[in-house]
Short mmCIF file of C-alpha atoms and ligand atoms in Angstrom, two decimals:
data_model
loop_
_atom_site.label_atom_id
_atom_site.label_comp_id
_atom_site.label_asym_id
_atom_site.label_seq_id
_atom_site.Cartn_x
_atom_site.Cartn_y
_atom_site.Cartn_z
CA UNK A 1 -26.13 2.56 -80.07
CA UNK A 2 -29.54 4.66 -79.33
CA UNK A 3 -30.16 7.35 -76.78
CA UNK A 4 -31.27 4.67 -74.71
CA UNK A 5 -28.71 1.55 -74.73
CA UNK A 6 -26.35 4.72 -73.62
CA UNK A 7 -28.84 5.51 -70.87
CA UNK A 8 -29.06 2.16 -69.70
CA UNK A 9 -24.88 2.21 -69.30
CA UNK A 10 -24.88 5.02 -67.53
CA UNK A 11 -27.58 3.74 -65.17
CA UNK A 12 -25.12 0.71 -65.02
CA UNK A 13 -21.92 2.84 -64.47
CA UNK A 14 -23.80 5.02 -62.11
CA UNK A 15 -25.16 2.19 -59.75
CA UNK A 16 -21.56 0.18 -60.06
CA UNK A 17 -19.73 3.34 -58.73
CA UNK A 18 -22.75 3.75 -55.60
CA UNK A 19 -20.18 2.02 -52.65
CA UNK A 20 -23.28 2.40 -50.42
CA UNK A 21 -26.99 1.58 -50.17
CA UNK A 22 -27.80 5.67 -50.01
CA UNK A 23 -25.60 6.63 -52.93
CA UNK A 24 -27.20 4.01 -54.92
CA UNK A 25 -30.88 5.27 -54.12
CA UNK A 26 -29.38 8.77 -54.70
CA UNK A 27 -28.35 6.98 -58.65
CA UNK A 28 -32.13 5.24 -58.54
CA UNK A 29 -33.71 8.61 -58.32
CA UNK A 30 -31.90 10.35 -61.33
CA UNK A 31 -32.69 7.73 -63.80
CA UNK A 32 -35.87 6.39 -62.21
CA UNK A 33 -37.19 9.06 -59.74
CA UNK A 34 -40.23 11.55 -60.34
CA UNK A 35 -37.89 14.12 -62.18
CA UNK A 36 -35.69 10.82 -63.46
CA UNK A 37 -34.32 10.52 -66.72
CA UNK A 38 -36.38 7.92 -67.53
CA UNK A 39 -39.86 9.14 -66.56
CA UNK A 40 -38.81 12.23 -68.25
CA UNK A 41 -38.88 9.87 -71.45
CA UNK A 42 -42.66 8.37 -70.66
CA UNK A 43 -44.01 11.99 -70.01
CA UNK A 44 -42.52 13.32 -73.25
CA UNK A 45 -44.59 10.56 -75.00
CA UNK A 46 -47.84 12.40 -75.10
CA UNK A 47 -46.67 14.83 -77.35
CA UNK A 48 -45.90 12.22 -79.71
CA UNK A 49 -47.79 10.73 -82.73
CA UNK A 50 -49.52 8.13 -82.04
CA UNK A 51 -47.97 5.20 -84.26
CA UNK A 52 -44.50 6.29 -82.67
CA UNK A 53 -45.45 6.69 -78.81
CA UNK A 54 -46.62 3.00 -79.27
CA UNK A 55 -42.51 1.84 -80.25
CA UNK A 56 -40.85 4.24 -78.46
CA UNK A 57 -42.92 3.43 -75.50
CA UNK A 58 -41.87 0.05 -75.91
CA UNK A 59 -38.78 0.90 -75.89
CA UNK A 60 -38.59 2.92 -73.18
CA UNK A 61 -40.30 0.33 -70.66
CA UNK A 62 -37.48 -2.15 -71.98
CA UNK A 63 -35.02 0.30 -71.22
CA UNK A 64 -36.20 1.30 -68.01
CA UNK A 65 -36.61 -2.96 -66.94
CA UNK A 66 -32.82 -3.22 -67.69
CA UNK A 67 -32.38 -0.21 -65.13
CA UNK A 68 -34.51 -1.94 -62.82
CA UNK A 69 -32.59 -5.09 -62.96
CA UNK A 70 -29.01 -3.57 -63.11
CA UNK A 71 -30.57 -1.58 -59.74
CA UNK A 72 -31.91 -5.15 -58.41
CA UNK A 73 -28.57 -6.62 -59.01
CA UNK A 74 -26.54 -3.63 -57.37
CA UNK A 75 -28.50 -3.73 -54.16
CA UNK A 76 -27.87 -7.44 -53.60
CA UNK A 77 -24.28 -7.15 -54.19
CA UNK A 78 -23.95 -4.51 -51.76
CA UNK A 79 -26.38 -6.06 -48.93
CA UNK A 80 -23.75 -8.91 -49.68
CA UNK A 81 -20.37 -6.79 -49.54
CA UNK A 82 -21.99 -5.53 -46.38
CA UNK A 83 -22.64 -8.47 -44.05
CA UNK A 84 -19.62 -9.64 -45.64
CA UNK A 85 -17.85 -6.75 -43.99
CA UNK A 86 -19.94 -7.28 -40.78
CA UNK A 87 -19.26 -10.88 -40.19
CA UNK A 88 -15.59 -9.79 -40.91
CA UNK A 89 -15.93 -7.32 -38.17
CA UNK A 90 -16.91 -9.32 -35.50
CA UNK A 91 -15.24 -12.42 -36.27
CA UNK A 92 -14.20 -14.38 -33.43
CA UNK A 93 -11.12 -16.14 -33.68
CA UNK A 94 -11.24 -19.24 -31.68
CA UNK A 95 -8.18 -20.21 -31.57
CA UNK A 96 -6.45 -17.24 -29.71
CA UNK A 97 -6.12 -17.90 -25.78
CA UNK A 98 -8.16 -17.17 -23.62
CA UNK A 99 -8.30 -13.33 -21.77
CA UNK A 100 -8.20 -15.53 -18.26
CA UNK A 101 -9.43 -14.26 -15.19
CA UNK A 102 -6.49 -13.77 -12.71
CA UNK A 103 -6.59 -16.14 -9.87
CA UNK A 104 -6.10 -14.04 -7.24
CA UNK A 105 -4.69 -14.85 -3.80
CA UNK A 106 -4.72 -13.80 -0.13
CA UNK A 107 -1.41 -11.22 1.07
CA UNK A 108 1.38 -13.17 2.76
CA UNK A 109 0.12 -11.19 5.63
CA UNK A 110 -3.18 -12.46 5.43
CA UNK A 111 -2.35 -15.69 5.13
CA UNK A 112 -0.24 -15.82 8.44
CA UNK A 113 -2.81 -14.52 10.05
CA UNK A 114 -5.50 -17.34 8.95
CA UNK A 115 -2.84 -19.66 9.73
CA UNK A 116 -2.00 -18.48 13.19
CA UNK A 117 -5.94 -18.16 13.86
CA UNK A 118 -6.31 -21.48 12.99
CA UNK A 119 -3.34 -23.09 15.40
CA UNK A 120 -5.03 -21.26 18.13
CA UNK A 121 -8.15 -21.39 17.46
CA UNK A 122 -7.36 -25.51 17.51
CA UNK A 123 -6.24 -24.61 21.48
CA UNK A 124 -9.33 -23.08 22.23
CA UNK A 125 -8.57 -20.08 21.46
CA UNK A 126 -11.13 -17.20 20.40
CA UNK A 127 -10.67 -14.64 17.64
CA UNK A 128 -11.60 -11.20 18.45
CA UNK A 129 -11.49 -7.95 16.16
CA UNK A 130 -11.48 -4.78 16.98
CA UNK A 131 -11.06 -0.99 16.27
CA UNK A 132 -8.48 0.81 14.65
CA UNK A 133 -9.19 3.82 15.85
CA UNK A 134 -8.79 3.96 19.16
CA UNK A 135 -9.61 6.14 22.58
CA UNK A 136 -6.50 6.68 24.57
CA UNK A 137 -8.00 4.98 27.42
CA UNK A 138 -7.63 2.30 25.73
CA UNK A 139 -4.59 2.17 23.88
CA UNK A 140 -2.62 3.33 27.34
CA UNK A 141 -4.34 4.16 30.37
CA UNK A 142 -6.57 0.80 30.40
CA UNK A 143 -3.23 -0.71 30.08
CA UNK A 144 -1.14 0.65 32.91
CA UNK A 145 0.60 3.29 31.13
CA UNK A 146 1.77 6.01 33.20
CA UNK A 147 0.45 9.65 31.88
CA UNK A 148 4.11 10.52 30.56
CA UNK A 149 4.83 7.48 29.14
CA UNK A 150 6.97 8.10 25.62
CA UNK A 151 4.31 5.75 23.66
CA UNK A 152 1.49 8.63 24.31
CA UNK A 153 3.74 11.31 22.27
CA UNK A 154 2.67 12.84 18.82
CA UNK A 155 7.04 10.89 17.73
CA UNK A 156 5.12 7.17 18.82
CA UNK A 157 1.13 7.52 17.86
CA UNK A 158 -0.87 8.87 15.20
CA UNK A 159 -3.33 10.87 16.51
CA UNK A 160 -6.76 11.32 14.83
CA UNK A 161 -8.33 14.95 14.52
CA UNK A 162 -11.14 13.81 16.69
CA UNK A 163 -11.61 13.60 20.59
CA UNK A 164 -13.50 11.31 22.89
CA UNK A 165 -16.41 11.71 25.44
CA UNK A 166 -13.47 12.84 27.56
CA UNK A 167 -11.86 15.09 25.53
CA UNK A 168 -8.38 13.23 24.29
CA UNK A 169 -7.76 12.63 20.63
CA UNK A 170 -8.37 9.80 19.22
CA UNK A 171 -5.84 7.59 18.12
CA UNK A 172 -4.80 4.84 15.60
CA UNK A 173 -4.36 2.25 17.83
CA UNK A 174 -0.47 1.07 18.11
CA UNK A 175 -0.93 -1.86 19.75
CA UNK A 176 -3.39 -4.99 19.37
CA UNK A 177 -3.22 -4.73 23.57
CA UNK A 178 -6.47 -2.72 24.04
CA UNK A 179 -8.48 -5.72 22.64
CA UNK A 180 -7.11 -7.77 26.13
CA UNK A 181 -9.52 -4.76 27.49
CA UNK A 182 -12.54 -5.08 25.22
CA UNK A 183 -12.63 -8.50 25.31
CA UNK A 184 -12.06 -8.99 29.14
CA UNK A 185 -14.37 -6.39 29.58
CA UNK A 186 -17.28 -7.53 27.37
CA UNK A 187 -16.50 -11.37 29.19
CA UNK A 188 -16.89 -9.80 32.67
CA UNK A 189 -20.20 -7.82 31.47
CA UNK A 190 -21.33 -11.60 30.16
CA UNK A 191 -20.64 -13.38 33.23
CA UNK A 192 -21.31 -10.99 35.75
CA UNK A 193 -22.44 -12.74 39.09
CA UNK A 194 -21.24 -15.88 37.82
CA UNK A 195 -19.54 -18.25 40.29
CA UNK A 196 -17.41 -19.74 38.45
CA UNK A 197 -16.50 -17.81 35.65
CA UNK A 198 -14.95 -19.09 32.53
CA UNK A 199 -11.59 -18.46 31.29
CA UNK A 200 -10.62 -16.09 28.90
CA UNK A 201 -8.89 -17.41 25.85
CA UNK A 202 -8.58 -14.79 22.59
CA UNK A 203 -6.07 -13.69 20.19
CA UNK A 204 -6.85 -10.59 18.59
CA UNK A 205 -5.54 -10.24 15.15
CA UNK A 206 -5.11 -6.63 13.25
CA UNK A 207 -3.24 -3.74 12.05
CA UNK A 208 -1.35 -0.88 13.92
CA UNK A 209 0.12 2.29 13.52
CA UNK A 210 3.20 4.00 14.51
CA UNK A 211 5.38 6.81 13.80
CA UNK A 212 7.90 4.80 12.32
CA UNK A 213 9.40 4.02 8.68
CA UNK A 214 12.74 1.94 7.57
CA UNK A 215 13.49 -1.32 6.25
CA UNK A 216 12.36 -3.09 9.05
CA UNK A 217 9.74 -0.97 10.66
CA UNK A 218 6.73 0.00 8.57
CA UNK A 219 4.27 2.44 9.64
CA UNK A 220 1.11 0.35 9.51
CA UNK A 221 1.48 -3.47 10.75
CA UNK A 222 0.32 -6.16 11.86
CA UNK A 223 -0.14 -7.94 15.97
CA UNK A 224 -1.43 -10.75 17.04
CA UNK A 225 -2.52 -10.00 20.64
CA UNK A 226 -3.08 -13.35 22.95
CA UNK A 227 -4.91 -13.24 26.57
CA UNK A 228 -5.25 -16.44 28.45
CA UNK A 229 -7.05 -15.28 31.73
CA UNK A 230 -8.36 -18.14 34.56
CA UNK A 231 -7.96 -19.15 37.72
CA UNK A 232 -4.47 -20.07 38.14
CA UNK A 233 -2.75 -19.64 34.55
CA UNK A 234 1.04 -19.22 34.60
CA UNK A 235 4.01 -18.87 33.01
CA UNK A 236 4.43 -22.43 32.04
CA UNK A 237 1.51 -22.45 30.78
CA UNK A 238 2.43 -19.78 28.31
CA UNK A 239 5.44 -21.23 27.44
CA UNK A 240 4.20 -24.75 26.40
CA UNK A 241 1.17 -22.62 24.54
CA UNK A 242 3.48 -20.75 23.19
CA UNK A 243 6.14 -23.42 21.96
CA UNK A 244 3.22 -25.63 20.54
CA UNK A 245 2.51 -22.44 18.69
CA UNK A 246 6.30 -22.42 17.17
CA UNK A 247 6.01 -25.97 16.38
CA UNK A 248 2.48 -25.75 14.45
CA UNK A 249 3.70 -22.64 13.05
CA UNK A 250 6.88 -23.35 11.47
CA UNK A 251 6.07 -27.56 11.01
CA UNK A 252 9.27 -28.26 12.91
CA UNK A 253 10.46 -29.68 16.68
CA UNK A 254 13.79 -28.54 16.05
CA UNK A 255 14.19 -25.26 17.73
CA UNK A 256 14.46 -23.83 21.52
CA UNK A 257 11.83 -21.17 23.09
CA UNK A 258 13.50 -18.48 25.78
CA UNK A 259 12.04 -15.83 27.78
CA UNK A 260 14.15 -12.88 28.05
CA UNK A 261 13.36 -10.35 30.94
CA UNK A 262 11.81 -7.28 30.17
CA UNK A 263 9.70 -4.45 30.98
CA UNK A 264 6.24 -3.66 29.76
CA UNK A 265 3.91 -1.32 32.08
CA UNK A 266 1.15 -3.99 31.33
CA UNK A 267 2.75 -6.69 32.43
CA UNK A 268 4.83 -8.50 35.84
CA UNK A 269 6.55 -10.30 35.17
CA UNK A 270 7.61 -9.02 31.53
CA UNK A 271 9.26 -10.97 29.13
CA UNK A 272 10.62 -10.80 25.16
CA UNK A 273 10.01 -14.45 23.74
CA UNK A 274 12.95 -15.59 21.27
CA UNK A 275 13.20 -18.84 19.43
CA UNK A 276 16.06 -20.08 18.10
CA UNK A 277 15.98 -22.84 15.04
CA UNK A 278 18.37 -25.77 14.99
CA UNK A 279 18.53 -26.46 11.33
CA UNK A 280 17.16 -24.28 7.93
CA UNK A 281 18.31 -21.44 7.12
CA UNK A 282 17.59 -19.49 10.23
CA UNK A 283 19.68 -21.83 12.35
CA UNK A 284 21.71 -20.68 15.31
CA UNK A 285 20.25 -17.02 15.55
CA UNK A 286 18.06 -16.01 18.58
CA UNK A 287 14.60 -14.26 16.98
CA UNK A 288 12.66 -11.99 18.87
CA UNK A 289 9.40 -12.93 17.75
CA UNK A 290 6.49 -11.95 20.82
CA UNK A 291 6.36 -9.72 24.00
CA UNK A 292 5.06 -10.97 26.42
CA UNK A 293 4.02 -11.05 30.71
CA UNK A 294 1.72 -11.97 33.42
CA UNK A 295 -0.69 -9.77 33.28
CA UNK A 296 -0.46 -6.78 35.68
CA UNK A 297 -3.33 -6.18 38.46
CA UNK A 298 -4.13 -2.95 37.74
CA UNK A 299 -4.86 -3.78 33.81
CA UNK A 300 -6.84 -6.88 35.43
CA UNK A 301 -9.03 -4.43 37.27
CA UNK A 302 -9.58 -2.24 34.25
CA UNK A 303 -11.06 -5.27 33.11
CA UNK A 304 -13.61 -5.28 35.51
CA UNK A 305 -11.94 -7.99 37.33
CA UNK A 306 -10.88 -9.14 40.44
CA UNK A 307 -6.92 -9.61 40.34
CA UNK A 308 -6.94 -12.00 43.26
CA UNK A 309 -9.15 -14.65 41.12
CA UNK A 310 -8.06 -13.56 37.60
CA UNK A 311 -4.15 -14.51 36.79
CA UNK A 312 -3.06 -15.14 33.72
CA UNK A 313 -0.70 -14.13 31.13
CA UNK A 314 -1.01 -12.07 27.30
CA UNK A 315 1.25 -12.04 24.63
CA UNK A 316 1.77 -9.77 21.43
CA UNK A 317 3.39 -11.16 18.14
CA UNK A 318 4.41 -9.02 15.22
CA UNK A 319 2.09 -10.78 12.16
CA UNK A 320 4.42 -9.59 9.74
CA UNK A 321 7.59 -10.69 11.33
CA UNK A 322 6.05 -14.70 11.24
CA UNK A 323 5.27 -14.05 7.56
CA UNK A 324 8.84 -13.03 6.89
CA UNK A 325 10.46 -15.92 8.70
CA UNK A 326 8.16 -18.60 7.50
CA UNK A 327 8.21 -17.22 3.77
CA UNK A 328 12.13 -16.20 4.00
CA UNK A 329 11.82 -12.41 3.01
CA UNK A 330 14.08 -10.11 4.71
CA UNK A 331 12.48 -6.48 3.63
CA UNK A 332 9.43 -5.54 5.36
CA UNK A 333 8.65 -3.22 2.66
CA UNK A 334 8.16 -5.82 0.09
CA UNK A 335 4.73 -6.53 2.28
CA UNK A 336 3.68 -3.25 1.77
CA UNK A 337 4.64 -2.14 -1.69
CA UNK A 338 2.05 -3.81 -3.23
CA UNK A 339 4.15 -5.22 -6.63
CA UNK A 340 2.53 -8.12 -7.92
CA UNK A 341 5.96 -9.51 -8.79
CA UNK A 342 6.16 -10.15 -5.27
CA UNK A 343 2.77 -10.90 -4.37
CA UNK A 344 1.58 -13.48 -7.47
CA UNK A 345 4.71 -15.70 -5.80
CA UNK A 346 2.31 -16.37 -2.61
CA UNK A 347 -1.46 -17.25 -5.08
N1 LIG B 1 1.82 -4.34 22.97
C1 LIG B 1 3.23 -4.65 22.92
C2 LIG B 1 3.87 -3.87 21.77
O1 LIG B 1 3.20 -3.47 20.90
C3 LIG B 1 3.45 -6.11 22.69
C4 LIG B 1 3.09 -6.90 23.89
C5 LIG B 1 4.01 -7.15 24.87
C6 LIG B 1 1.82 -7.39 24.03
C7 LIG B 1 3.70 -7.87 25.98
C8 LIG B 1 1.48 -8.11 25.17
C9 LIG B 1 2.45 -8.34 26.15
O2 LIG B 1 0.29 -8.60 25.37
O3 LIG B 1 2.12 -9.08 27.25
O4 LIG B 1 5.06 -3.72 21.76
#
């Protein structure tokens, strides 16, 4: 073997061992670079005679064409290895499931609330929203609460680091109630001067706040506040309203409706509303599930209104209690927690 069939195998050798496109340019250049081995070769042939630079020339161009084609052969193998190792990379296996999107779903809450919207709304009933931060005005005095009532105490209401036009904090609202004021007040402002003015029918859906934390009380819930305000509306009234309610509600005629006396400073008459089921698995118990009352004159005047012409009657419901009875869950803090163990159950 010459000095150049060994050259050509180490070109070989050298450009087999290059893993990458770089190292085998790096290999290129030593055997066929400016300083390369082999164009050291062609410049040593002008010291030659002239009968042997012609064979050794020859030789030398046939040595360095086998370099080129070992290098030419190299360089497709590794663009090959390459995409190989590309397409391997990003392969996409077809076959594995999907990543799926979650279908998501409303909060058992929410859900009541739609649904209890919807049975009112079906009786005529607006839906109003309002603020959850709220002026005390509102939350108590609008509503007939005296000065030194218990609800107003830091124990009852979160207060808000923030005061009114009239210098009381604000608070987060723990009733739905002061909507019976916005709402009767903005329908007054409307139909101011009016001879006959409409009646006022709104529920007022939303969440409260009070001081207040166990298994049954959570510090943030959520009221359903109803006003029906006309002419001559009265008790009976609410109670059919109230039992059609119960029947839409729950999908059932088989229960009793009874108004137990009570006392709320908005309201005289006051009353608790119970219902008690006659078959399922509720049957037999008396459930507190609204407050209720005609309303009282004085929270008919912070209206705007004239008592005389305006009777009528509101009601509160606790949202959160109708989601527990209709969806049988006895912990109120399984609302709240936020575990998707408990929630996916309601998508
Ligand atoms: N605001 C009362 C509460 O949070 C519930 C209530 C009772 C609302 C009687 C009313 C009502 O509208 O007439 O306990």
């Amino acid at each position: 073997m010459n000095d150049l069939d060994t050259l050509v195998q180490a070109a070989q050798a050298d450009f087999a061992a290059a893993r990458q496109g770089a190292a085998l340019e790096d290999a290129k250049a030593r055997f066929l670079g400016k300083s390369g081995r082999i164009t050291e070769l062609l410049k040593g042939l002008g010291a030659m005679p002239p009968e042997q630079k012609k064979s050794r020339g020859a030789e030398i161009n046939q040595a360095k064409g086998a370099i080129e084609a070992a290098l030419q052969a190299r360089r497709e193998q590794l663009a090959e290895a390459e995409l190989d190792a590309q397409l391997q990379a990003e392969a996409l296996d077809v076959t594995l499931p999907g990543r799926g999107r979650g279908i998501g779903g409303l909060h058992p809450v929410s859900r009541t609330i739609e649904r209890i919207e919807a049975i009112f709304g079906s009786m005529g009933f607006d839906v109003a929203e309002g603020p959850e931060i709220e002026t005390d005005w509102m939350s108590f005095t609008a509503l007939n609460n005296p000065e030194n009532h218990p609800a107003r105490s830091m124990q009852d209401t979160f207060y808000v680091d923030v005061k009114d036009a009239g210098g009381r904090w604000l608070c987060l609202r723990p009733h739905t109630s002061p909507m019976q004021v916005r709402y009767a007040q903005a329908h007054a402002a409307k139909h101011v001067g009016t001879q006959a003015m409409p009646e006022i029918r709104v529920i007022a859906p939303g969440r409260v706040y009070r001081v207040d934390s166990d298994a049954t009380h959570s510090p943030m819930f959520h009221q359903v506040e109803g006003l029906w305000l006309g002419a001559n509306v009265s008790f009976k009234d609410l109670k059919v309203v109230f039992a059609d309610f119960v029947r839409q509600f729950f999908e059932t005629d088989d229960f009793d409706v009874r108004f137990r006396p009570s006392f709320f400073p908005f309201t005289e008459p006051s009353a608790e509303i119970d219902i008690r089921f006659g078959s399922g698995p509720l049957a037999g118990r008396w459930l507190e599930v609204a407050g209720s009352g005609q309303v009282h004159p004085n929270v008919v005047r912070n209206y705007g209104l004239d008592p005389e012409t305006n009777i009528g009657f509101a009601f509160g419901v606790g949202a959160d209690r109708f989601a527990m009875l209709r969806y049988g869950v006895d912990d109120l803090r399984l609302m709240f927690d936020g575990d998707l163990r408990f929630l996916s159950q309601f998508r």
